[in-house]
Amino acid sequence: MEIFIDIILKAGRSAVELSLFVLLPVMVVMLSLMRLLEARGVLDWVVARLAPVLKPFGLTGLGVFAALQINFVSFAAPLATLTMMEQRGASDRHIAATLAMVFAMAQANAALPMMTMGLGIGVTLLFSLVGGLIAAAATYYLFGKGLSAAEAQLDETLQHPVAESAKGVLDVINRAGAEAFKIAVGAIPMLVLSLVVVTALRTSGAIDALTRLLSPLLTALSINGVLILPTLTKYLAGGTAMMGVMDEMRKAGQVSVELLNASAGFLISPFDLPGVAVLISAGKRIAAVWKPAALGACIGIAVRTAGHIVVA
């Protein structure tokens, strides 16, 4: 029992430190920047010019905005955009392509804090964009081609707060700070639970046993066995939990910077059980197209994985 209590206390300390001293500062800065750009109309300008370019990939203007949100805010940020797409009459085919893109891209709440661990953010964002576009195109033209393409009269105007005065700017920053604090604090329970489970599995020898069992297969595929733990954590508990585990492994010297960057393609995305559950809760039509979106996302993540391995 004493060992278990010690595991809980250490996991709690690590989770709080990661959430409040790594995740929170990064999210405050990035969210404040994003919200100010929204309020100034800069993002609307960017979306208006990118939308025609990305239309061949099966994306609309709102889909472009969802891409910016997943890369620079958090994995849950596109939730409101997906809901807006459903309510404003976007076709099932466009919704599926946008959902696939979001599934396949790197979520900011994991990618940005992991810069402190040595993650190359420029390469990560580049392959995130490439993988997201390929996932959207694969879904729109292949996996989702049987979905309805009927659209209502679309209103893709984005409603944002304005920041025309010093008080307006301060209000936007305060709201962004509160949003960042909510994200950081909300991550603590999952981080604590995942770190407790991971530490318990490691202490009991379960991870070593699994590594030995899979060793022949991993060797044949040239995969480092040390990635078993963060991979299991990522796909069962989500990207934030994986970030906590990877942080512990980096501190222990178990994962090199090169291995961290090589594995970013399949470890940093919202395509996991918690991420899928949250994103498909955006609406009934969103949930109805998750299967073709998931297939498209697999293509995009495979491309991202190959890209990171080659560059690393």
Coordinates of N, CA, C and O in Angstrom, one line a residue, residues 55-223:
K55 N -9.8 24.2 -51.4 CA -11.1 23.6 -51.9 C -10.9 22.3 -52.6 O -11.7 21.4 -52.4
P56 N -9.9 22.1 -53.4 CA -9.7 20.8 -54.1 C -9.5 19.7 -53.1 O -9.6 18.5 -53.5
F57 N -9.1 20.0 -51.9 CA -8.9 18.9 -50.9 C -10.1 18.6 -50.1 O -10.1 17.7 -49.2
G58 N -11.3 19.2 -50.5 CA -12.5 18.9 -49.9 C -12.8 19.7 -48.6 O -13.6 19.4 -47.8
L59 N -12.1 20.9 -48.5 CA -12.2 21.7 -47.4 C -12.9 23.0 -47.7 O -12.8 23.6 -48.8
T60 N -13.7 23.5 -46.8 CA -14.4 24.8 -47.0 C -13.7 25.9 -46.1 O -12.7 25.6 -45.5
G61 N -14.1 27.1 -46.1 CA -13.5 28.1 -45.3 C -13.5 27.8 -43.8 O -12.5 28.0 -43.1
L62 N -14.6 27.2 -43.3 CA -14.6 26.8 -41.9 C -13.7 25.6 -41.6 O -13.1 25.5 -40.6
G63 N -13.4 24.8 -42.7 CA -12.5 23.7 -42.5 C -11.1 24.2 -42.3 O -10.3 23.7 -41.6
V64 N -10.8 25.3 -43.1 CA -9.4 26.0 -42.9 C -9.3 26.5 -41.5 O -8.2 26.4 -40.9
F65 N -10.3 27.1 -41.0 CA -10.3 27.6 -39.6 C -10.1 26.5 -38.6 O -9.3 26.7 -37.6
A66 N -10.7 25.3 -38.8 CA -10.5 24.2 -37.9 C -9.1 23.7 -37.9 O -8.5 23.3 -36.9
A67 N -8.4 23.8 -39.1 CA -7.0 23.4 -39.2 C -6.1 24.4 -38.4 O -5.2 23.9 -37.7
L68 N -6.4 25.7 -38.4 CA -5.7 26.6 -37.6 C -5.9 26.4 -36.1 O -5.0 26.5 -35.3
Q69 N -7.1 26.0 -35.7 CA -7.4 25.8 -34.3 C -6.7 24.5 -33.8 O -6.2 24.6 -32.7
I70 N -6.7 23.5 -34.5 CA -6.1 22.2 -34.0 C -4.6 22.4 -33.9 O -3.9 21.9 -33.0
N71 N -3.9 23.2 -34.8 CA -2.5 23.4 -34.8 C -2.0 24.4 -33.7 O -0.9 24.3 -33.2
F72 N -2.9 25.4 -33.4 CA -2.4 26.5 -32.6 C -3.3 26.7 -31.3 O -2.9 27.6 -30.5
V73 N -4.3 26.0 -31.1 CA -5.1 26.2 -29.9 C -5.1 24.9 -29.1 O -4.4 24.7 -28.1
S74 N -5.9 23.9 -29.4 CA -6.0 22.6 -28.7 C -6.8 21.6 -29.6 O -7.5 22.0 -30.5
F75 N -6.8 20.3 -29.2 CA -7.5 19.3 -29.9 C -9.0 19.5 -29.9 O -9.7 19.1 -30.8
A76 N -9.5 20.2 -28.8 CA -10.9 20.3 -28.7 C -11.4 21.6 -29.3 O -12.6 21.8 -29.5
A77 N -10.5 22.5 -29.7 CA -10.9 23.8 -30.3 C -11.8 23.7 -31.6 O -12.7 24.4 -31.7
P78 N -11.5 22.7 -32.5 CA -12.3 22.6 -33.7 C -13.8 22.1 -33.4 O -14.6 22.0 -34.3
L79 N -14.0 21.7 -32.1 CA -15.4 21.2 -31.8 C -16.5 22.2 -32.2 O -17.5 21.9 -32.8
A80 N -16.2 23.5 -31.8 CA -17.2 24.5 -32.1 C -17.4 24.7 -33.6 O -18.5 25.0 -34.2
T81 N -16.2 24.6 -34.4 CA -16.3 24.8 -35.8 C -17.0 23.7 -36.5 O -17.8 23.9 -37.4
L82 N -16.8 22.5 -36.0 CA -17.5 21.3 -36.6 C -19.0 21.5 -36.3 O -19.8 21.2 -37.2
T83 N -19.4 21.9 -35.1 CA -20.8 22.1 -34.8 C -21.4 23.2 -35.7 O -22.5 23.1 -36.3
M84 N -20.6 24.3 -36.0 CA -21.0 25.3 -36.9 C -21.3 24.8 -38.3 O -22.2 25.2 -39.0
M85 N -20.4 24.0 -38.7 CA -20.5 23.4 -40.1 C -21.8 22.6 -40.2 O -22.5 22.7 -41.2
E86 N -22.1 21.8 -39.2 CA -23.4 21.1 -39.2 C -24.6 22.0 -39.2 O -25.5 21.8 -40.0
Q87 N -24.6 23.0 -38.4 CA -25.7 23.9 -38.2 C -25.9 24.7 -39.5 O -27.1 25.1 -39.8
R88 N -24.8 25.1 -40.1 CA -24.9 26.0 -41.3 C -25.1 25.2 -42.6 O -25.1 25.8 -43.7
G89 N -25.3 23.9 -42.6 CA -25.6 23.2 -43.7 C -24.5 22.7 -44.6 O -24.7 22.4 -45.8
A90 N -23.3 22.5 -44.1 CA -22.2 21.9 -44.9 C -22.6 20.5 -45.2 O -23.3 19.8 -44.5
S91 N -22.2 20.0 -46.4 CA -22.5 18.6 -46.8 C -21.8 17.6 -45.9 O -20.8 17.9 -45.3
D92 N -22.4 16.4 -45.9 CA -21.7 15.3 -45.1 C -20.3 15.0 -45.6 O -19.4 14.7 -44.8
R93 N -20.2 15.2 -46.9 CA -18.8 14.9 -47.5 C -17.8 15.9 -47.0 O -16.7 15.5 -46.7
H94 N -18.2 17.2 -47.0 CA -17.2 18.2 -46.5 C -17.0 18.0 -45.0 O -15.8 18.2 -44.5
I95 N -18.0 17.7 -44.3 CA -17.8 17.4 -42.8 C -16.8 16.3 -42.6 O -16.0 16.4 -41.7
A96 N -17.0 15.2 -43.3 CA -16.1 14.0 -43.2 C -14.7 14.4 -43.5 O -13.8 14.0 -42.8
A97 N -14.5 15.2 -44.6 CA -13.1 15.6 -44.9 C -12.5 16.5 -43.9 O -11.3 16.3 -43.5
T98 N -13.3 17.4 -43.3 CA -12.8 18.2 -42.3 C -12.4 17.5 -41.0 O -11.4 17.7 -40.4
L99 N -13.3 16.5 -40.6 CA -13.1 15.7 -39.4 C -11.8 14.8 -39.6 O -11.0 14.7 -38.7
A100 N -11.6 14.3 -40.8 CA -10.4 13.5 -41.1 C -9.2 14.3 -40.9 O -8.2 13.9 -40.4
M101 N -9.2 15.6 -41.5 CA -8.1 16.5 -41.4 C -7.7 16.7 -39.9 O -6.6 16.7 -39.5
V102 N -8.8 17.0 -39.1 CA -8.5 17.3 -37.7 C -8.0 16.1 -37.0 O -7.0 16.2 -36.2
F103 N -8.5 14.9 -37.3 CA -8.0 13.7 -36.7 C -6.5 13.5 -37.0 O -5.7 13.0 -36.1
A104 N -6.1 13.9 -38.2 CA -4.7 13.6 -38.6 C -3.7 14.6 -38.3 O -2.5 14.4 -38.3
M105 N -4.1 15.8 -37.8 CA -3.1 16.9 -37.6 C -2.6 16.9 -36.2 O -3.1 16.2 -35.3
A106 N -1.5 17.6 -35.9 CA -0.9 17.7 -34.6 C -1.7 18.7 -33.7 O -1.8 19.8 -34.1
Q107 N -2.1 18.2 -32.5 CA -2.8 19.1 -31.7 C -1.9 20.0 -30.8 O -0.9 19.5 -30.3
A108 N -2.2 21.3 -30.7 CA -1.4 22.2 -30.1 C -1.1 22.0 -28.6 O 0.0 22.2 -28.1
N109 N -2.1 21.4 -27.9 CA -2.0 21.2 -26.5 C -0.9 20.1 -26.2 O -0.5 20.0 -25.0
A110 N -0.5 19.4 -27.1 CA 0.6 18.4 -26.9 C 1.9 18.9 -27.7 O 3.0 18.9 -27.1
A111 N 1.7 19.3 -28.9 CA 2.9 19.7 -29.7 C 3.7 20.9 -29.2 O 4.9 20.9 -29.1
L112 N 2.9 22.0 -28.8 CA 3.6 23.2 -28.4 C 4.4 23.0 -27.1 O 5.6 23.4 -27.0
P113 N 3.8 22.4 -26.0 CA 4.5 22.2 -24.8 C 5.7 21.2 -25.0 O 6.7 21.3 -24.3
M114 N 5.6 20.3 -25.9 CA 6.7 19.3 -26.2 C 7.9 20.0 -26.8 O 8.9 19.3 -27.0
M115 N 7.8 21.2 -27.2 CA 9.0 21.9 -27.7 C 10.0 22.0 -26.6 O 11.2 22.0 -26.9
T116 N 9.6 22.0 -25.3 CA 10.5 22.1 -24.2 C 11.3 20.8 -24.1 O 12.3 20.7 -23.4
M117 N 10.8 19.7 -24.7 CA 11.5 18.4 -24.6 C 12.4 18.2 -25.8 O 13.1 17.2 -25.9
G118 N 12.4 19.1 -26.8 CA 13.2 19.0 -27.9 C 12.5 18.8 -29.2 O 13.1 18.5 -30.3
L119 N 11.1 18.8 -29.2 CA 10.4 18.6 -30.4 C 10.6 19.7 -31.4 O 10.5 20.9 -31.1
G120 N 10.9 19.4 -32.7 CA 11.1 20.4 -33.7 C 9.7 20.9 -34.2 O 9.0 20.2 -35.0
I121 N 9.3 22.0 -33.7 CA 7.9 22.5 -34.0 C 7.7 22.8 -35.5 O 6.6 22.6 -36.0
G122 N 8.7 23.4 -36.2 CA 8.5 23.7 -37.6 C 8.2 22.5 -38.4 O 7.3 22.5 -39.2
V123 N 9.0 21.4 -38.2 CA 8.8 20.2 -39.0 C 7.5 19.6 -38.6 O 6.8 19.1 -39.5
T124 N 7.1 19.6 -37.3 CA 5.9 19.0 -36.9 C 4.7 19.7 -37.5 O 3.7 19.1 -38.0
L125 N 4.7 21.1 -37.6 CA 3.6 21.8 -38.2 C 3.6 21.6 -39.7 O 2.5 21.5 -40.3
L126 N 4.7 21.4 -40.3 CA 4.7 21.2 -41.8 C 4.1 19.9 -42.1 O 3.2 19.8 -43.0
F127 N 4.5 18.8 -41.4 CA 4.0 17.5 -41.7 C 2.5 17.4 -41.2 O 1.7 16.6 -41.7
S128 N 2.2 18.2 -40.2 CA 0.8 18.2 -39.8 C -0.1 18.7 -40.9 O -1.2 18.1 -41.2
L129 N 0.3 19.8 -41.5 CA -0.4 20.3 -42.7 C -0.5 19.3 -43.8 O -1.6 19.1 -44.4
V130 N 0.6 18.7 -44.2 CA 0.6 17.8 -45.3 C -0.3 16.6 -45.0 O -1.1 16.2 -45.8
G131 N -0.1 16.0 -43.8 CA -0.9 14.9 -43.4 C -2.4 15.2 -43.3 O -3.3 14.4 -43.7
G132 N -2.7 16.4 -42.8 CA -4.1 16.8 -42.7 C -4.8 17.0 -44.1 O -5.9 16.5 -44.3
L133 N -4.1 17.6 -45.0 CA -4.6 17.7 -46.4 C -4.8 16.4 -47.1 O -5.8 16.2 -47.8
I134 N -3.8 15.5 -46.9 CA -3.9 14.2 -47.5 C -5.1 13.4 -46.9 O -5.9 12.7 -47.6
A135 N -5.3 13.5 -45.6 CA -6.4 12.8 -44.9 C -7.7 13.4 -45.5 O -8.7 12.6 -45.7
A136 N -7.8 14.7 -45.6 CA -9.1 15.3 -46.1 C -9.4 14.9 -47.5 O -10.5 14.5 -47.9
A137 N -8.3 14.9 -48.4 CA -8.5 14.5 -49.8 C -8.9 13.0 -49.9 O -9.8 12.7 -50.7
A138 N -8.2 12.2 -49.1 CA -8.5 10.7 -49.2 C -10.0 10.5 -48.8 O -10.6 9.6 -49.3
T139 N -10.4 11.2 -47.8 CA -11.8 11.0 -47.3 C -12.8 11.6 -48.3 O -13.8 10.9 -48.6
Y140 N -12.5 12.8 -48.8 CA -13.5 13.4 -49.8 C -13.6 12.6 -51.1 O -14.7 12.5 -51.6
Y141 N -12.5 12.2 -51.6 CA -12.5 11.5 -52.9 C -12.6 10.0 -52.9 O -12.9 9.4 -53.9
L142 N -12.3 9.4 -51.7 CA -12.2 7.9 -51.7 C -13.2 7.4 -50.6 O -14.2 6.8 -51.0
F143 N -12.9 7.5 -49.4 CA -13.6 6.9 -48.3 C -15.0 7.5 -48.1 O -16.0 6.8 -47.7
G144 N -15.2 8.8 -48.5 CA -16.4 9.4 -48.3 C -17.2 9.8 -49.5 O -18.1 10.6 -49.5
K145 N -16.8 9.2 -50.6 CA -17.4 9.6 -51.9 C -18.8 9.2 -52.0 O -19.6 9.8 -52.8
G146 N -19.3 8.3 -51.2 CA -20.7 7.9 -51.2 C -21.5 8.7 -50.3 O -22.8 8.6 -50.3
L147 N -21.0 9.7 -49.6 CA -21.7 10.5 -48.7 C -22.4 11.6 -49.5 O -22.0 12.0 -50.6
S148 N -23.4 12.2 -48.9 CA -24.2 13.3 -49.5 C -23.3 14.5 -49.7 O -22.6 14.9 -48.8
A149 N -23.4 15.1 -50.9 CA -22.7 16.3 -51.2 C -23.6 17.5 -51.2 O -23.2 18.6 -51.6
A150 N -24.9 17.3 -50.8 CA -25.9 18.4 -50.8 C -25.6 19.4 -49.7 O -25.3 19.0 -48.6
E151 N -25.6 20.6 -50.1 CA -25.3 21.7 -49.1 C -26.4 22.7 -49.1 O -27.1 23.0 -50.1
A152 N -26.7 23.2 -47.9 CA -27.6 24.4 -47.7 C -26.8 25.6 -48.1 O -25.6 25.6 -48.4
Q153 N -27.5 26.8 -48.1 CA -26.8 28.0 -48.4 C -25.9 28.3 -47.2 O -26.3 28.6 -46.1
L154 N -24.6 28.2 -47.5 CA -23.6 28.3 -46.4 C -23.3 29.8 -46.0 O -23.1 30.6 -46.8
D155 N -23.3 30.0 -44.7 CA -22.8 31.2 -44.1 C -21.6 30.9 -43.3 O -21.6 30.3 -42.3
E156 N -20.4 31.3 -43.9 CA -19.1 30.9 -43.3 C -18.5 32.1 -42.6 O -17.3 32.1 -42.3
T157 N -19.3 33.1 -42.3 CA -18.8 34.3 -41.5 C -18.5 33.8 -40.1 O -19.3 33.2 -39.4
L158 N -17.3 34.1 -39.6 CA -16.9 33.8 -38.3 C -17.2 34.9 -37.3 O -16.8 36.1 -37.6
Q159 N -17.8 34.6 -36.2 CA -18.1 35.7 -35.2 C -17.1 35.7 -34.2 O -16.9 34.8 -33.5
H160 N -16.4 36.9 -34.1 CA -15.3 37.0 -33.1 C -15.5 38.3 -32.3 O -16.1 39.2 -32.7
P161 N -14.9 38.3 -31.0 CA -14.9 39.6 -30.3 C -14.0 40.5 -31.0 O -13.1 40.1 -31.7
V162 N -14.2 41.8 -30.8 CA -13.4 42.8 -31.5 C -12.4 43.4 -30.4 O -12.6 43.3 -29.2
A163 N -11.3 43.9 -30.9 CA -10.3 44.5 -30.0 C -9.8 45.8 -30.6 O -8.7 46.0 -31.1
E164 N -10.7 46.8 -30.7 CA -10.4 48.1 -31.3 C -9.8 49.1 -30.3 O -9.3 50.1 -30.7
S165 N -9.9 48.8 -29.0 CA -9.3 49.7 -28.0 C -8.5 48.9 -27.0 O -8.4 47.7 -27.1
A166 N -7.8 49.6 -26.1 CA -6.9 49.0 -25.1 C -7.8 48.0 -24.2 O -7.4 46.9 -23.9
K167 N -9.0 48.5 -23.9 CA -9.9 47.7 -23.1 C -10.3 46.4 -23.8 O -10.4 45.4 -23.2
G168 N -10.6 46.6 -25.1 CA -11.0 45.4 -25.9 C -9.8 44.4 -26.0 O -10.1 43.2 -25.9
V169 N -8.6 44.9 -26.1 CA -7.5 44.0 -26.2 C -7.3 43.3 -24.9 O -7.0 42.0 -24.8
L170 N -7.4 44.0 -23.8 CA -7.3 43.4 -22.4 C -8.4 42.4 -22.2 O -8.1 41.3 -21.6
D171 N -9.6 42.6 -22.6 CA -10.7 41.7 -22.5 C -10.4 40.4 -23.2 O -10.6 39.3 -22.7
V172 N -9.9 40.5 -24.5 CA -9.6 39.3 -25.3 C -8.5 38.5 -24.6 O -8.5 37.3 -24.5
I173 N -7.4 39.2 -24.1 CA -6.3 38.5 -23.4 C -6.8 37.8 -22.1 O -6.4 36.7 -21.8
N174 N -7.7 38.5 -21.4 CA -8.2 37.9 -20.1 C -9.0 36.6 -20.4 O -8.9 35.6 -19.7
R175 N -9.8 36.7 -21.5 CA -10.7 35.5 -21.9 C -9.8 34.4 -22.3 O -10.0 33.2 -22.0
A176 N -8.7 34.7 -23.1 CA -7.8 33.7 -23.6 C -7.0 33.1 -22.4 O -6.8 31.8 -22.3
G177 N -6.7 33.9 -21.4 CA -6.0 33.4 -20.2 C -6.9 32.4 -19.4 O -6.5 31.4 -19.0
A178 N -8.2 32.8 -19.3 CA -9.1 31.9 -18.6 C -9.3 30.6 -19.3 O -9.4 29.5 -18.7
E179 N -9.4 30.7 -20.7 CA -9.5 29.5 -21.5 C -8.3 28.6 -21.3 O -8.4 27.4 -21.2
A180 N -7.1 29.2 -21.3 CA -5.9 28.4 -21.2 C -5.8 27.7 -19.8 O -5.4 26.6 -19.7
F181 N -6.2 28.5 -18.8 CA -6.2 27.9 -17.4 C -7.2 26.7 -17.3 O -6.9 25.7 -16.7
K182 N -8.4 26.9 -18.0 CA -9.3 25.8 -18.0 C -8.8 24.5 -18.6 O -8.9 23.4 -18.2
I183 N -8.0 24.7 -19.8 CA -7.4 23.6 -20.5 C -6.4 22.9 -19.6 O -6.3 21.7 -19.5
A184 N -5.5 23.7 -19.0 CA -4.4 23.2 -18.2 C -4.9 22.5 -17.0 O -4.5 21.3 -16.7
V185 N -5.9 23.1 -16.3 CA -6.4 22.4 -15.1 C -7.2 21.2 -15.4 O -7.2 20.1 -14.8
G186 N -8.0 21.2 -16.5 CA -8.7 20.1 -17.0 C -7.9 18.9 -17.4 O -8.4 17.8 -17.4
A187 N -6.6 19.2 -17.7 CA -5.7 18.1 -18.1 C -5.2 17.3 -16.9 O -4.7 16.2 -17.0
I188 N -5.2 17.9 -15.7 CA -4.6 17.3 -14.5 C -5.1 15.9 -14.2 O -4.4 15.0 -14.0
P189 N -6.5 15.7 -14.1 CA -7.0 14.4 -13.7 C -6.5 13.3 -14.7 O -6.1 12.2 -14.2
M190 N -6.6 13.5 -16.0 CA -6.2 12.5 -16.9 C -4.7 12.2 -16.8 O -4.2 11.1 -16.9
L191 N -3.9 13.3 -16.6 CA -2.5 13.2 -16.4 C -2.1 12.3 -15.2 O -1.3 11.4 -15.2
V192 N -2.8 12.6 -14.1 CA -2.5 11.9 -12.8 C -2.9 10.4 -13.0 O -2.1 9.5 -12.7
L193 N -4.1 10.1 -13.5 CA -4.5 8.7 -13.7 C -3.6 8.0 -14.6 O -3.2 6.8 -14.4
S194 N -3.2 8.6 -15.8 CA -2.3 7.9 -16.7 C -1.0 7.7 -16.1 O -0.4 6.6 -16.3
L195 N -0.4 8.7 -15.4 CA 0.9 8.5 -14.8 C 0.9 7.4 -13.7 O 1.9 6.7 -13.6
V196 N -0.2 7.3 -13.0 CA -0.3 6.3 -12.0 C -0.3 4.9 -12.6 O 0.4 4.0 -12.2
V197 N -1.2 4.8 -13.7 CA -1.3 3.5 -14.3 C 0.0 3.1 -15.0 O 0.5 2.0 -14.9
V198 N 0.7 4.1 -15.7 CA 1.9 3.8 -16.3 C 3.0 3.4 -15.4 O 3.8 2.4 -15.6
T199 N 3.1 4.1 -14.2 CA 4.1 3.8 -13.2 C 3.9 2.5 -12.6 O 4.8 1.7 -12.4
A200 N 2.6 2.1 -12.4 CA 2.3 0.8 -11.8 C 2.6 -0.3 -12.7 O 3.1 -1.3 -12.3
L201 N 2.3 -0.1 -14.0 CA 2.6 -1.1 -15.0 C 4.1 -1.3 -15.1 O 4.6 -2.4 -15.2
R202 N 4.9 -0.2 -15.1 CA 6.3 -0.3 -15.2 C 6.9 -1.0 -13.9 O 7.8 -1.8 -14.0
T203 N 6.4 -0.6 -12.7 CA 6.9 -1.2 -11.5 C 6.6 -2.7 -11.4 O 7.4 -3.5 -10.9
S204 N 5.4 -3.1 -11.9 CA 5.0 -4.5 -11.8 C 5.8 -5.4 -12.9 O 5.7 -6.6 -12.8
G205 N 6.4 -4.7 -13.8 CA 7.1 -5.5 -14.9 C 6.3 -5.8 -16.1 O 6.7 -6.5 -17.0
A206 N 5.0 -5.3 -16.1 CA 4.1 -5.6 -17.2 C 4.7 -5.0 -18.5 O 4.6 -5.6 -19.6
I207 N 5.2 -3.8 -18.5 CA 5.7 -3.2 -19.7 C 6.9 -3.9 -20.2 O 7.1 -4.2 -21.5
D208 N 7.8 -4.4 -19.3 CA 9.0 -5.2 -19.8 C 8.5 -6.5 -20.4 O 9.1 -6.9 -21.4
A209 N 7.5 -7.1 -19.8 CA 7.0 -8.4 -20.4 C 6.4 -8.2 -21.7 O 6.6 -9.0 -22.7
L210 N 5.7 -7.1 -21.9 CA 5.0 -6.8 -23.2 C 6.1 -6.5 -24.2 O 6.0 -6.9 -25.4
T211 N 7.2 -5.8 -23.8 CA 8.3 -5.4 -24.7 C 9.0 -6.7 -25.2 O 9.3 -6.8 -26.4
R212 N 9.2 -7.6 -24.3 CA 9.8 -8.9 -24.6 C 9.0 -9.7 -25.6 O 9.4 -10.3 -26.5
L213 N 7.6 -9.7 -25.3 CA 6.7 -10.4 -26.2 C 6.7 -9.9 -27.6 O 6.6 -10.6 -28.6
L214 N 6.7 -8.5 -27.7 CA 6.6 -7.9 -29.0 C 8.0 -7.7 -29.7 O 8.1 -7.2 -30.8
S215 N 9.1 -8.0 -29.0 CA 10.4 -7.7 -29.4 C 10.7 -8.2 -30.8 O 11.2 -7.5 -31.7
P216 N 10.4 -9.5 -31.2 CA 10.6 -10.0 -32.6 C 10.0 -9.1 -33.6 O 10.5 -8.8 -34.7
L217 N 8.7 -8.8 -33.4 CA 7.9 -8.0 -34.3 C 8.5 -6.6 -34.5 O 8.7 -6.1 -35.6
L218 N 8.8 -6.0 -33.3 CA 9.4 -4.6 -33.3 C 10.8 -4.6 -34.0 O 11.1 -3.7 -34.7
T219 N 11.6 -5.6 -33.7 CA 12.9 -5.7 -34.4 C 12.7 -5.8 -35.9 O 13.5 -5.2 -36.7
A220 N 11.8 -6.6 -36.3 CA 11.6 -6.8 -37.8 C 11.1 -5.5 -38.4 O 11.4 -5.2 -39.6
L221 N 10.4 -4.7 -37.7 CA 9.9 -3.4 -38.2 C 10.8 -2.2 -37.9 O 10.5 -1.1 -38.2
S222 N 11.9 -2.5 -37.3 CA 12.9 -1.5 -36.9 C 12.3 -0.4 -36.0 O 12.5 0.8 -36.1
I223 N 11.4 -0.9 -35.0 CA 10.8 0.0 -34.1 C 11.4 -0.1 -32.7 O 11.6 -1.3 -32.2

